[in-house]
Amino acid sequence: SIWPQIAYTIFGTCRVLGPGVNAPISLLMVDALNFLPDINGTDCSDRTAAGGYTPDCMQFIEYSMLLALVVSVLYIIMAVLQLGVITAFMPEPALSGFTSGAAIVIVTSQLKHFIGMPNVPRGGVPQTIVYIFSNFGTVPNVATFLMGLFSLAVLIVLKAVNMHPKMKAKLPIPIPEQLEILIIEILISLGGDLNGNYGVPIVGTVP
């Protein structure tokens, strides 16, 4: 996912655009490939006995790459034909509805990790919310929940600092909230060995 960002840095024309993989694109990708057999309910976390991906996961990856190639070709054609003006005719309610719905799905899907309840059964937004709140008294990892609350509090504080008029005038650039939280959490996790002492999940080795 780093290559689109490098390519846009070299060939792009908008310095404020942030290309790359994000949650709304992932939702659109999954929705477009929903017709594939044996895909629903998997997230490619399962492995074969040899440590490789399962056949249905490989199928999903291959079709995802094909879809990305098709979309990129369509983008190039639209750029050549100067069809960017089409976006001006997209209805605002449709865009607002999509972004709001995507936000709800994203928040719901991450809520189980936020409170330290990773074994939530797969399901829609209502089912996930009902299960989490009905089993909230049995949160398996309180340390993970506290880390989530701490991250949220720091994010809110940094966002308020960035939005304050006096701080805006003094800061040369806005404080990168997500990056600051990431660095702080890494240092806390490393210094306190949260994974070893309290079982807080970590990303681990990145290949």
Short mmCIF file of C-alpha atoms in Angstrom, two decimals:
data_model
loop_
_atom_site.label_atom_id
_atom_site.label_comp_id
_atom_site.label_asym_id
_atom_site.label_seq_id
_atom_site.Cartn_x
_atom_site.Cartn_y
_atom_site.Cartn_z
CA SER A 1 0.00 0.00 0.00
CA ILE A 2 3.03 2.31 0.09
CA TRP A 3 3.49 2.40 -3.70
CA PRO A 4 0.44 4.60 -4.50
CA GLN A 5 1.70 7.19 -2.04
CA ILE A 6 5.19 7.18 -3.55
CA ALA A 7 3.78 7.39 -7.08
CA TYR A 8 1.48 10.28 -6.17
CA THR A 9 4.34 12.11 -4.46
CA ILE A 10 6.19 12.06 -7.79
CA PHE A 11 3.36 12.49 -10.30
CA GLY A 12 0.51 13.99 -8.24
CA THR A 13 -0.74 17.53 -8.59
CA CYS A 14 -2.55 18.11 -5.27
CA ARG A 15 -0.28 18.56 -2.26
CA VAL A 16 -3.09 18.17 0.32
CA LEU A 17 -4.43 14.86 -1.01
CA GLY A 18 -3.60 11.76 1.03
CA PRO A 19 -3.69 8.72 -1.29
CA GLY A 20 -3.49 5.17 -0.08
CA VAL A 21 -5.58 2.45 1.49
CA ASN A 22 -8.28 3.60 3.92
CA ALA A 23 -11.36 2.14 5.55
CA PRO A 24 -14.00 3.46 3.05
CA ILE A 25 -12.01 2.02 0.13
CA SER A 26 -11.77 -1.30 1.97
CA LEU A 27 -15.55 -1.31 2.53
CA LEU A 28 -16.18 -0.64 -1.16
CA MET A 29 -13.73 -3.39 -2.10
CA VAL A 30 -15.41 -5.97 0.13
CA ASP A 31 -18.86 -4.95 -1.14
CA ALA A 32 -17.74 -5.29 -4.78
CA LEU A 33 -16.25 -8.75 -4.14
CA ASN A 34 -19.10 -9.99 -1.98
CA PHE A 35 -20.17 -12.38 -4.76
CA LEU A 36 -17.09 -14.57 -4.31
CA PRO A 37 -17.80 -17.97 -2.70
CA ASP A 38 -16.46 -18.82 0.77
CA ILE A 39 -15.39 -15.25 1.43
CA ASN A 40 -18.05 -14.02 3.84
CA GLY A 41 -16.90 -14.32 7.45
CA THR A 42 -13.17 -14.55 6.68
CA ASP A 43 -10.48 -11.95 7.15
CA CYS A 44 -7.51 -13.94 5.82
CA SER A 45 -6.28 -14.48 9.38
CA ASP A 46 -6.48 -18.26 8.96
CA ARG A 47 -3.44 -20.11 7.66
CA THR A 48 -2.84 -23.49 6.10
CA ALA A 49 -0.72 -26.17 7.76
CA ALA A 50 2.28 -24.87 5.83
CA GLY A 51 1.65 -21.33 7.05
CA GLY A 52 0.24 -19.98 3.78
CA TYR A 53 -3.08 -18.33 3.01
CA THR A 54 -6.21 -20.42 2.59
CA PRO A 55 -7.57 -20.88 -0.97
CA ASP A 56 -10.57 -18.60 -0.40
CA CYS A 57 -8.26 -15.89 0.98
CA MET A 58 -5.94 -16.21 -2.03
CA GLN A 59 -8.97 -15.88 -4.29
CA PHE A 60 -10.01 -12.71 -2.51
CA ILE A 61 -6.49 -11.25 -2.78
CA GLU A 62 -6.28 -12.04 -6.50
CA TYR A 63 -9.66 -10.49 -7.27
CA SER A 64 -8.78 -7.46 -5.15
CA MET A 65 -5.64 -6.91 -7.22
CA LEU A 66 -7.63 -7.29 -10.44
CA LEU A 67 -10.26 -4.82 -9.23
CA ALA A 68 -7.55 -2.32 -8.27
CA LEU A 69 -6.04 -2.64 -11.76
CA VAL A 70 -9.42 -2.08 -13.44
CA VAL A 71 -10.14 0.98 -11.29
CA SER A 72 -6.70 2.44 -12.02
CA VAL A 73 -7.25 2.04 -15.78
CA LEU A 74 -10.64 3.76 -15.47
CA TYR A 75 -9.01 6.60 -13.50
CA ILE A 76 -6.42 7.08 -16.24
CA ILE A 77 -9.15 7.17 -18.91
CA MET A 78 -11.15 9.71 -16.88
CA ALA A 79 -8.04 11.86 -16.42
CA VAL A 80 -7.29 11.84 -20.15
CA LEU A 81 -10.89 12.73 -21.02
CA GLN A 82 -11.06 15.41 -18.29
CA LEU A 83 -14.08 13.78 -16.64
CA GLY A 84 -13.37 15.11 -13.16
CA VAL A 85 -16.28 17.51 -13.59
CA ILE A 86 -18.64 14.56 -13.15
CA THR A 87 -18.01 14.61 -9.40
CA ALA A 88 -19.74 18.01 -9.23
CA PHE A 89 -23.03 16.28 -10.07
CA MET A 90 -22.81 13.75 -7.23
CA PRO A 91 -25.63 14.48 -4.74
CA GLU A 92 -24.43 15.70 -1.36
CA PRO A 93 -26.96 13.59 0.62
CA ALA A 94 -25.63 10.42 -1.02
CA LEU A 95 -22.04 11.30 -0.11
CA SER A 96 -23.02 12.26 3.44
CA GLY A 97 -25.00 9.05 3.85
CA PHE A 98 -22.10 6.92 2.65
CA THR A 99 -19.51 8.60 4.85
CA SER A 100 -21.79 8.45 7.90
CA GLY A 101 -22.61 4.79 7.32
CA ALA A 102 -18.95 3.96 6.75
CA ALA A 103 -18.02 5.73 9.99
CA ILE A 104 -20.57 3.67 11.94
CA VAL A 105 -19.32 0.40 10.44
CA ILE A 106 -15.68 1.31 11.11
CA VAL A 107 -16.31 2.36 14.72
CA THR A 108 -18.35 -0.78 15.40
CA SER A 109 -15.73 -3.07 13.89
CA GLN A 110 -12.99 -1.50 16.05
CA LEU A 111 -15.00 -1.31 19.27
CA LYS A 112 -14.16 -4.89 20.24
CA HIS A 113 -10.43 -4.10 20.05
CA PHE A 114 -10.91 -0.83 21.92
CA ILE A 115 -12.46 -2.51 24.97
CA GLY A 116 -10.31 -5.65 24.85
CA MET A 117 -12.97 -8.10 23.66
CA PRO A 118 -11.46 -9.66 20.50
CA ASN A 119 -13.68 -12.77 20.31
CA VAL A 120 -16.86 -10.99 19.26
CA PRO A 121 -18.90 -13.14 16.82
CA ARG A 122 -19.11 -11.80 13.29
CA GLY A 123 -22.31 -10.00 12.36
CA GLY A 124 -23.86 -6.71 11.41
CA VAL A 125 -23.67 -3.46 13.33
CA PRO A 126 -26.73 -4.09 15.58
CA GLN A 127 -25.66 -7.63 16.45
CA THR A 128 -22.13 -6.53 17.29
CA ILE A 129 -23.28 -3.66 19.50
CA VAL A 130 -25.82 -5.85 21.34
CA TYR A 131 -23.24 -8.56 21.98
CA ILE A 132 -20.58 -6.15 23.24
CA PHE A 133 -22.85 -4.29 25.65
CA SER A 134 -24.54 -7.47 26.89
CA ASN A 135 -21.11 -8.94 27.71
CA PHE A 136 -19.42 -5.70 28.78
CA GLY A 137 -19.14 -6.92 32.37
CA THR A 138 -16.78 -9.69 31.25
CA VAL A 139 -14.16 -7.54 29.50
CA PRO A 140 -11.23 -9.99 29.21
CA ASN A 141 -8.47 -7.39 29.17
CA VAL A 142 -8.92 -4.30 31.33
CA ALA A 143 -5.43 -3.02 30.42
CA THR A 144 -6.39 -2.89 26.75
CA PHE A 145 -9.56 -0.97 27.63
CA LEU A 146 -7.58 1.54 29.70
CA MET A 147 -5.09 2.01 26.87
CA GLY A 148 -7.99 2.67 24.52
CA LEU A 149 -9.47 5.28 26.87
CA PHE A 150 -6.08 6.94 27.28
CA SER A 151 -5.60 7.11 23.51
CA LEU A 152 -9.05 8.59 23.02
CA ALA A 153 -8.43 11.21 25.73
CA VAL A 154 -5.08 12.23 24.22
CA LEU A 155 -6.66 12.43 20.76
CA ILE A 156 -9.42 14.72 22.02
CA VAL A 157 -6.93 16.97 23.84
CA LEU A 158 -4.60 17.27 20.83
CA LYS A 159 -7.53 17.96 18.54
CA ALA A 160 -8.73 20.72 20.85
CA VAL A 161 -5.23 22.21 20.89
CA ASN A 162 -5.09 22.21 17.09
CA MET A 163 -8.50 23.88 16.88
CA HIS A 164 -7.79 26.59 19.47
CA PRO A 165 -7.33 29.98 17.75
CA LYS A 166 -4.36 31.03 19.89
CA MET A 167 -2.56 27.73 19.35
CA LYS A 168 -3.27 27.88 15.63
CA ALA A 169 -1.44 31.20 15.48
CA LYS A 170 1.58 29.85 17.39
CA LEU A 171 1.94 26.44 15.76
CA PRO A 172 3.81 26.42 12.41
CA ILE A 173 1.94 23.24 11.46
CA PRO A 174 -0.92 21.34 13.15
CA ILE A 175 0.09 18.67 15.66
CA PRO A 176 -0.15 15.24 13.96
CA GLU A 177 -2.58 13.72 16.48
CA GLN A 178 -2.59 10.13 15.25
CA LEU A 179 1.18 10.04 14.87
CA GLU A 180 1.69 11.46 18.37
CA ILE A 181 -0.63 8.83 19.88
CA LEU A 182 1.11 6.07 17.95
CA ILE A 183 4.53 7.10 19.23
CA ILE A 184 3.30 7.53 22.82
CA GLU A 185 1.56 4.15 22.84
CA ILE A 186 4.59 2.39 21.38
CA LEU A 187 6.83 3.86 24.06
CA ILE A 188 4.38 2.95 26.85
CA SER A 189 3.92 -0.57 25.51
CA LEU A 190 7.65 -1.07 25.11
CA GLY A 191 8.61 0.47 28.45
CA GLY A 192 6.01 -1.39 30.47
CA ASP A 193 6.07 -4.61 28.43
CA LEU A 194 2.27 -4.48 28.30
CA ASN A 195 2.05 -7.54 26.10
CA GLY A 196 4.11 -9.71 28.42
CA ASN A 197 2.82 -8.33 31.74
CA TYR A 198 -0.82 -7.62 30.96
CA GLY A 199 -1.56 -9.40 27.70
CA VAL A 200 -2.21 -6.23 25.70
CA PRO A 201 -2.22 -7.26 22.00
CA ILE A 202 0.52 -5.76 19.83
CA VAL A 203 1.19 -5.84 16.10
CA GLY A 204 4.40 -7.78 16.51
CA THR A 205 6.94 -8.33 13.75
CA VAL A 206 6.01 -6.65 10.47
CA PRO A 207 7.34 -8.70 7.52
#
